PDB file of C-alpha atoms and ligand atoms in Angstrom:
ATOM      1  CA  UNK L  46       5.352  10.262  -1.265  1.00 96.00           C
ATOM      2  CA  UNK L  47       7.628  13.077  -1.213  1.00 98.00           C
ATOM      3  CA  UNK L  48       9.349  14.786   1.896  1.00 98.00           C
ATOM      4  CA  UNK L  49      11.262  18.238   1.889  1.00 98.00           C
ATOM      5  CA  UNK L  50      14.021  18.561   4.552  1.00 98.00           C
ATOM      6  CA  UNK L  51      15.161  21.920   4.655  1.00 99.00           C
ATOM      7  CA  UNK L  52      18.292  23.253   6.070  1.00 98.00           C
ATOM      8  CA  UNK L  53      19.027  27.243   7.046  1.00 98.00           C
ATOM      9  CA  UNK L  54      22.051  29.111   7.330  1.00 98.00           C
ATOM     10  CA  UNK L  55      24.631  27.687   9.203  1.00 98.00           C
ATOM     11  CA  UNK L  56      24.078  23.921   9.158  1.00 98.00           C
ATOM     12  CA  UNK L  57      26.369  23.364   6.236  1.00 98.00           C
ATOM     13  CA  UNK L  58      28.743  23.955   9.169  1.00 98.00           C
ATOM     14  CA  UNK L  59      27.627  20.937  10.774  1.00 98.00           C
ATOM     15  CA  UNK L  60      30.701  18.512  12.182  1.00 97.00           C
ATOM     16  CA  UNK L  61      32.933  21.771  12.662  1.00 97.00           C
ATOM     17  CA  UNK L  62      30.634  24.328  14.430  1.00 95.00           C
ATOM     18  CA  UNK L  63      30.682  23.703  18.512  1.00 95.00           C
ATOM     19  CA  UNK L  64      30.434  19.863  18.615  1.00 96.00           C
ATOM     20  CA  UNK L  65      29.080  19.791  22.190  1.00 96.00           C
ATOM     21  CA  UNK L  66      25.826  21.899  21.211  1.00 97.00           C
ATOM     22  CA  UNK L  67      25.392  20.500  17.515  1.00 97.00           C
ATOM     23  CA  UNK L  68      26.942  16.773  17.780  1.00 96.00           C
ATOM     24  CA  UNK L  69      29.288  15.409  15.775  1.00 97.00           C
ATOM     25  CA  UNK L  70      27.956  14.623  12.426  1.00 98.00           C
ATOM     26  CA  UNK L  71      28.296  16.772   9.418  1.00 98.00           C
ATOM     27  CA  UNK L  72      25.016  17.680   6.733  1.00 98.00           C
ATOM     28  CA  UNK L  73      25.868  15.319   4.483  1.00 98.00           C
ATOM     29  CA  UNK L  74      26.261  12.184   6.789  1.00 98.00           C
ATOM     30  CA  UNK L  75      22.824  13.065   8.378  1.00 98.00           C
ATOM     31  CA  UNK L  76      21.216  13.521   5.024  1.00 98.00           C
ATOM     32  CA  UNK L  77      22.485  10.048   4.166  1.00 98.00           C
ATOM     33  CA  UNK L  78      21.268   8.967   7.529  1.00 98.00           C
ATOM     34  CA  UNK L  79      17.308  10.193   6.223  1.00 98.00           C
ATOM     35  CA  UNK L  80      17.648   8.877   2.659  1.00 98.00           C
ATOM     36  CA  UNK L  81      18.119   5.500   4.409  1.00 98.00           C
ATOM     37  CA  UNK L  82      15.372   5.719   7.089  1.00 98.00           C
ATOM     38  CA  UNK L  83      13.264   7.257   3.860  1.00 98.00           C
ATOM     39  CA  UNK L  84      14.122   3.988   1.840  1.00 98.00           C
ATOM     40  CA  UNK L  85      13.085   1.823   4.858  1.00 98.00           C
ATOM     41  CA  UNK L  86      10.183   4.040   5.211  1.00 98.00           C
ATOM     42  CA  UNK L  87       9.277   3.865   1.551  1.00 97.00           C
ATOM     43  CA  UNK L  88       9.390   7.766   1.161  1.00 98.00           C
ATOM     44  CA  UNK L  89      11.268  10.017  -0.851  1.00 98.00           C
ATOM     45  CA  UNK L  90      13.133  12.732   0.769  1.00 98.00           C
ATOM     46  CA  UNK L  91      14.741  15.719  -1.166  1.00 98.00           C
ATOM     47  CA  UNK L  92      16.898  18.050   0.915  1.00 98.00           C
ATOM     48  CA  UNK L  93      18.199  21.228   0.757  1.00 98.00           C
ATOM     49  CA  UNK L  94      20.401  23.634   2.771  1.00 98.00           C
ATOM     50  CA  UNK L  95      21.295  27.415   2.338  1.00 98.00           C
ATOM     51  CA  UNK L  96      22.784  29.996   4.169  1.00 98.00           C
ATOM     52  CA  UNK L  97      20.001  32.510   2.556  1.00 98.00           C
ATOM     53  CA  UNK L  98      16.485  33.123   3.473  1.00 98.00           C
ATOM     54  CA  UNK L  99      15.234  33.846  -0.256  1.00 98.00           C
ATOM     55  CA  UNK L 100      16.962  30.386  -1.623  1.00 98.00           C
ATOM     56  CA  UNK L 101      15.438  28.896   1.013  1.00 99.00           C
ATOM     57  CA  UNK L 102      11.880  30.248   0.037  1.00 98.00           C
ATOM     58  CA  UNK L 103      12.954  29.586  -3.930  1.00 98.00           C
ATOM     59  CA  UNK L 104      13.148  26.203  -2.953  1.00 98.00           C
ATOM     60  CA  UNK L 105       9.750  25.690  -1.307  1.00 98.00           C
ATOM     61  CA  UNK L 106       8.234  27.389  -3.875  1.00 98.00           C
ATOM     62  CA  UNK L 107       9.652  25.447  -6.641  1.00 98.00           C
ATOM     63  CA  UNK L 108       8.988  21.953  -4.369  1.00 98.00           C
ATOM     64  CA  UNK L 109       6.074  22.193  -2.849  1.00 97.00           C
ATOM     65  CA  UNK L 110       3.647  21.124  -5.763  1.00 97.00           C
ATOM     66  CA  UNK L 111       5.058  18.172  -5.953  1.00 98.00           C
ATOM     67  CA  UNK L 112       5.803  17.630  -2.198  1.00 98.00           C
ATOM     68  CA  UNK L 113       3.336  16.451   0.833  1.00 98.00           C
ATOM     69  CA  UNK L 114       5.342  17.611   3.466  1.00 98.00           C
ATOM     70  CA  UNK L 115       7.968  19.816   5.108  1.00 98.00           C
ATOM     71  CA  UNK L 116      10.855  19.113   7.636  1.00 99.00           C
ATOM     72  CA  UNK L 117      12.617  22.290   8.190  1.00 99.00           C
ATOM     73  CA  UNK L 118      15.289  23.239  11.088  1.00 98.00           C
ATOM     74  CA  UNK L 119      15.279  26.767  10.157  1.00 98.00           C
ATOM     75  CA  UNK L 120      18.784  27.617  11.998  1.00 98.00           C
ATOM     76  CA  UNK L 121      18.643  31.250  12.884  1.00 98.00           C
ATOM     77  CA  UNK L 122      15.826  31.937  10.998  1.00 98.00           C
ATOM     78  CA  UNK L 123      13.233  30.054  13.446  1.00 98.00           C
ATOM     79  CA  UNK L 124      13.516  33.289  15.452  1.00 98.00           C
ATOM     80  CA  UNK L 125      12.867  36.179  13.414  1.00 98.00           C
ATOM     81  CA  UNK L 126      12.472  34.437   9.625  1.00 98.00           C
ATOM     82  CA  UNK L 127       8.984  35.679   8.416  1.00 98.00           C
ATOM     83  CA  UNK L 128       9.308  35.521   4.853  1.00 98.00           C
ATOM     84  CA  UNK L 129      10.385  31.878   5.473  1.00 98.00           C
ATOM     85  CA  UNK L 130       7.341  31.522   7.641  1.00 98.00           C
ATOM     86  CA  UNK L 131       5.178  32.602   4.802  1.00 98.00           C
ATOM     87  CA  UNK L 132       6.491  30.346   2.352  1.00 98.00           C
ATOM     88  CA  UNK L 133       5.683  27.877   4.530  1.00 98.00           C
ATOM     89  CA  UNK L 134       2.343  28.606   5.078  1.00 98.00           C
ATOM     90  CA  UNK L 135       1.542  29.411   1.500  1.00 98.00           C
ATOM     91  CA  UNK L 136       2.887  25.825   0.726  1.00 98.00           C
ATOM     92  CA  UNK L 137      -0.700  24.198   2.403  1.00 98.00           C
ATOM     93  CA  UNK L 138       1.979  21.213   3.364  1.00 98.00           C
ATOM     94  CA  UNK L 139       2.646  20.013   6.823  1.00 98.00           C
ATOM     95  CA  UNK L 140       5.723  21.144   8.543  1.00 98.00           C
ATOM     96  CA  UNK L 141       7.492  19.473  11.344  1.00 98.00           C
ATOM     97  CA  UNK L 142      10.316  21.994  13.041  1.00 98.00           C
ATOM     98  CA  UNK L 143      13.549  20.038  13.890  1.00 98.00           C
ATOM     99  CA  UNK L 144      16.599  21.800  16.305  1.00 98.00           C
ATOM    100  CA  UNK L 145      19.804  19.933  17.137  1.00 98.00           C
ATOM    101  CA  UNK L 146      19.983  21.432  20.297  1.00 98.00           C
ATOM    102  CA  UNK L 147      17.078  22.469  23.064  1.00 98.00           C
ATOM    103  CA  UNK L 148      16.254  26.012  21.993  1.00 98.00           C
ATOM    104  CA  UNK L 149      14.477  26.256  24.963  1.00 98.00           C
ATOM    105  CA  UNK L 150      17.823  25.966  27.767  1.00 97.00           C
ATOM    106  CA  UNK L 151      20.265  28.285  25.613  1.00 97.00           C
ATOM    107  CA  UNK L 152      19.972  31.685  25.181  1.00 97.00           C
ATOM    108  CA  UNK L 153      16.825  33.631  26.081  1.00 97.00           C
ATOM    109  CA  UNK L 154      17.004  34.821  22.333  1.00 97.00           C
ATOM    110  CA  UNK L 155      16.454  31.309  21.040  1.00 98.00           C
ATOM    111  CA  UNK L 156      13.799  30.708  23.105  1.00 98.00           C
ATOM    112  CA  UNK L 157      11.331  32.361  20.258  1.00 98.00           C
ATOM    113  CA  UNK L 158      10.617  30.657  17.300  1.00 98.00           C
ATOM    114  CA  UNK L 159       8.375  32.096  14.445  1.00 98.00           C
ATOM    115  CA  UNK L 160       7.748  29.099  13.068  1.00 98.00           C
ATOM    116  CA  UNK L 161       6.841  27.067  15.836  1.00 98.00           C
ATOM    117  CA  UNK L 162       3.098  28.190  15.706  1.00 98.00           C
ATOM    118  CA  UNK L 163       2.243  26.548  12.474  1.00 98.00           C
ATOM    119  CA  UNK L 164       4.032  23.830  12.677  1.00 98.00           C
ATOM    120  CA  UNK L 165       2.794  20.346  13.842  1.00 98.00           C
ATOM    121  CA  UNK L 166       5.581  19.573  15.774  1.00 97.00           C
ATOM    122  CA  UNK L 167       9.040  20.737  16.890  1.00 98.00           C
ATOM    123  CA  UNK L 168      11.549  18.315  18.056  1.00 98.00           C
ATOM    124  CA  UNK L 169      14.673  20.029  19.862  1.00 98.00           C
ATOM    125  CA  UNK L 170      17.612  18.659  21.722  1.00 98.00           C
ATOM    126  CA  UNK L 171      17.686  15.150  19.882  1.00 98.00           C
ATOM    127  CA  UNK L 172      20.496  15.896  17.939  1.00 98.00           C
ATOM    128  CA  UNK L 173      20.354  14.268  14.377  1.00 98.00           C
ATOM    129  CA  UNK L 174      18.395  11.725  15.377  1.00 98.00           C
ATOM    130  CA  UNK L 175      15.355  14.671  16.040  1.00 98.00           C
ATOM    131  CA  UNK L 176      15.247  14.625  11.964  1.00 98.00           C
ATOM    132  CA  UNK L 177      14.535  10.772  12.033  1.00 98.00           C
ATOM    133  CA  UNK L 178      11.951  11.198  14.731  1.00 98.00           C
ATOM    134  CA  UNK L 179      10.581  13.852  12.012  1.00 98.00           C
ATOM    135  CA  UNK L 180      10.990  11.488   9.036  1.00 98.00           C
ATOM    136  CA  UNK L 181       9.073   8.873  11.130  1.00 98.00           C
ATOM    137  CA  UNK L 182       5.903  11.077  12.753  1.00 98.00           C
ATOM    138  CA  UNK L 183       5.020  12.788   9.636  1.00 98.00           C
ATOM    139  CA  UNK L 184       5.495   9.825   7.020  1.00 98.00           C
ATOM    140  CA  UNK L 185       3.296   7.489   9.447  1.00 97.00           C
ATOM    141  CA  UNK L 186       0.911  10.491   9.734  1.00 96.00           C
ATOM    142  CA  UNK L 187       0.605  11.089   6.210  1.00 96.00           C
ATOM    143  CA  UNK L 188       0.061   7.092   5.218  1.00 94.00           C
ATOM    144  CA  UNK L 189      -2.626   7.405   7.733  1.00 94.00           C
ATOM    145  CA  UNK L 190      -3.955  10.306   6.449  1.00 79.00           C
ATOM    146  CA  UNK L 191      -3.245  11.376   3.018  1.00 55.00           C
ATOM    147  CA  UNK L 192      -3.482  15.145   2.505  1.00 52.00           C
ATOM    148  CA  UNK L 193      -3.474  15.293  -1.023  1.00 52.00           C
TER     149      UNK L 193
HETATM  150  C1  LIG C 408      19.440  25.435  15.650  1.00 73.00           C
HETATM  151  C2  LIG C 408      19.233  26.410  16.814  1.00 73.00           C
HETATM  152  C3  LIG C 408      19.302  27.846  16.333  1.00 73.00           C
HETATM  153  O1  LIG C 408      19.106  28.741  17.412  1.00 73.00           O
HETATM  154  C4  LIG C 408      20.650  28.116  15.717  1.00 73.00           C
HETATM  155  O2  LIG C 408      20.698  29.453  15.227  1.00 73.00           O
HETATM  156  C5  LIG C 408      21.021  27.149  14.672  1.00 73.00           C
HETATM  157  C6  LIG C 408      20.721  25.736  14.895  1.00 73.00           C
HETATM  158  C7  LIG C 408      19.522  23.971  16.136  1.00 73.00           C
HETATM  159  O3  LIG C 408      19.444  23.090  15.282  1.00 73.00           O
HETATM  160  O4  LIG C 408      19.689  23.715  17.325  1.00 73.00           O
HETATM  161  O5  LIG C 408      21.658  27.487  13.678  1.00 73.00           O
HETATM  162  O6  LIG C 408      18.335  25.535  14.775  1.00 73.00           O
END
């Protein structure tokens, strides 16, 4: 079983942007952190970050096929990213939504995301560990329920 974890613009910053909204950790440490919960889990995960909407849809189009589901914390894009939306909708797989921080007690701005309505979750204001909580709820769902 395969599991996309997507990362938009921004999060390659991770471990230098503000610390007190994003945590400490940098991309690559929390990758590592969900290639080890996937090998526990007995999942493959295959991420992915760019700073650019159209690598970002590249990617799920190339991916999906061979994919059966989608963790994605869009960065910016979860508030005005249709094109991303699309690609995630044309990709038939699951997505789960992940945010470091609470989207919801920041800026009214951030309060809207795009994605949020066809997604089956949306974790926010776990920090990393919301991307684990994703790992976990969608690979249990999908052993229970195999959608391809
Ligand atoms: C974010 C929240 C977004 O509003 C922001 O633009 C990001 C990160 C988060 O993980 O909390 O880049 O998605």
């Amino acid at each position: 079983m395969k599991i996309l974890v997507i990362h938009g613009p921004n999060l390659n910053m991770l471990g230098k942007r503000d610390k007190s909204i994003y945590g400490e950790k940098t991309l690559g440490e929390i990758d590592a952190l969900l290639k080890k919960e996937a090998q526990a889990l007995g999942v493959e995960v295959v991420t992915f970050q760019s700073n650019h909407e159209g690598s970002l849809i590249d990617f799920i189009q190339e991916q999906s096929h061979s994919a059966q589901g989608i963790i994605i914390n869009p960065g910016a894009l979860t508030h005005y990213g249709l094109s991303l939306l699309d690609a995630l909708v044309d990709s038939k797989l699951p997505v789960i939504e992940v945010h470091l921080s609470d989207i919801y007690h920041r800026e009214e701005w951030r309060a809207k995301s795009v994605i949020a309505p066809i997604a089956e979750n949306q974790i926010v204001g776990s920090g990393w560990r919301g991307y684990i909580i994703a790992l976990q709820t969608l690979t249990g769902r999908l052993k229970a329920k195999p959608s391809r």
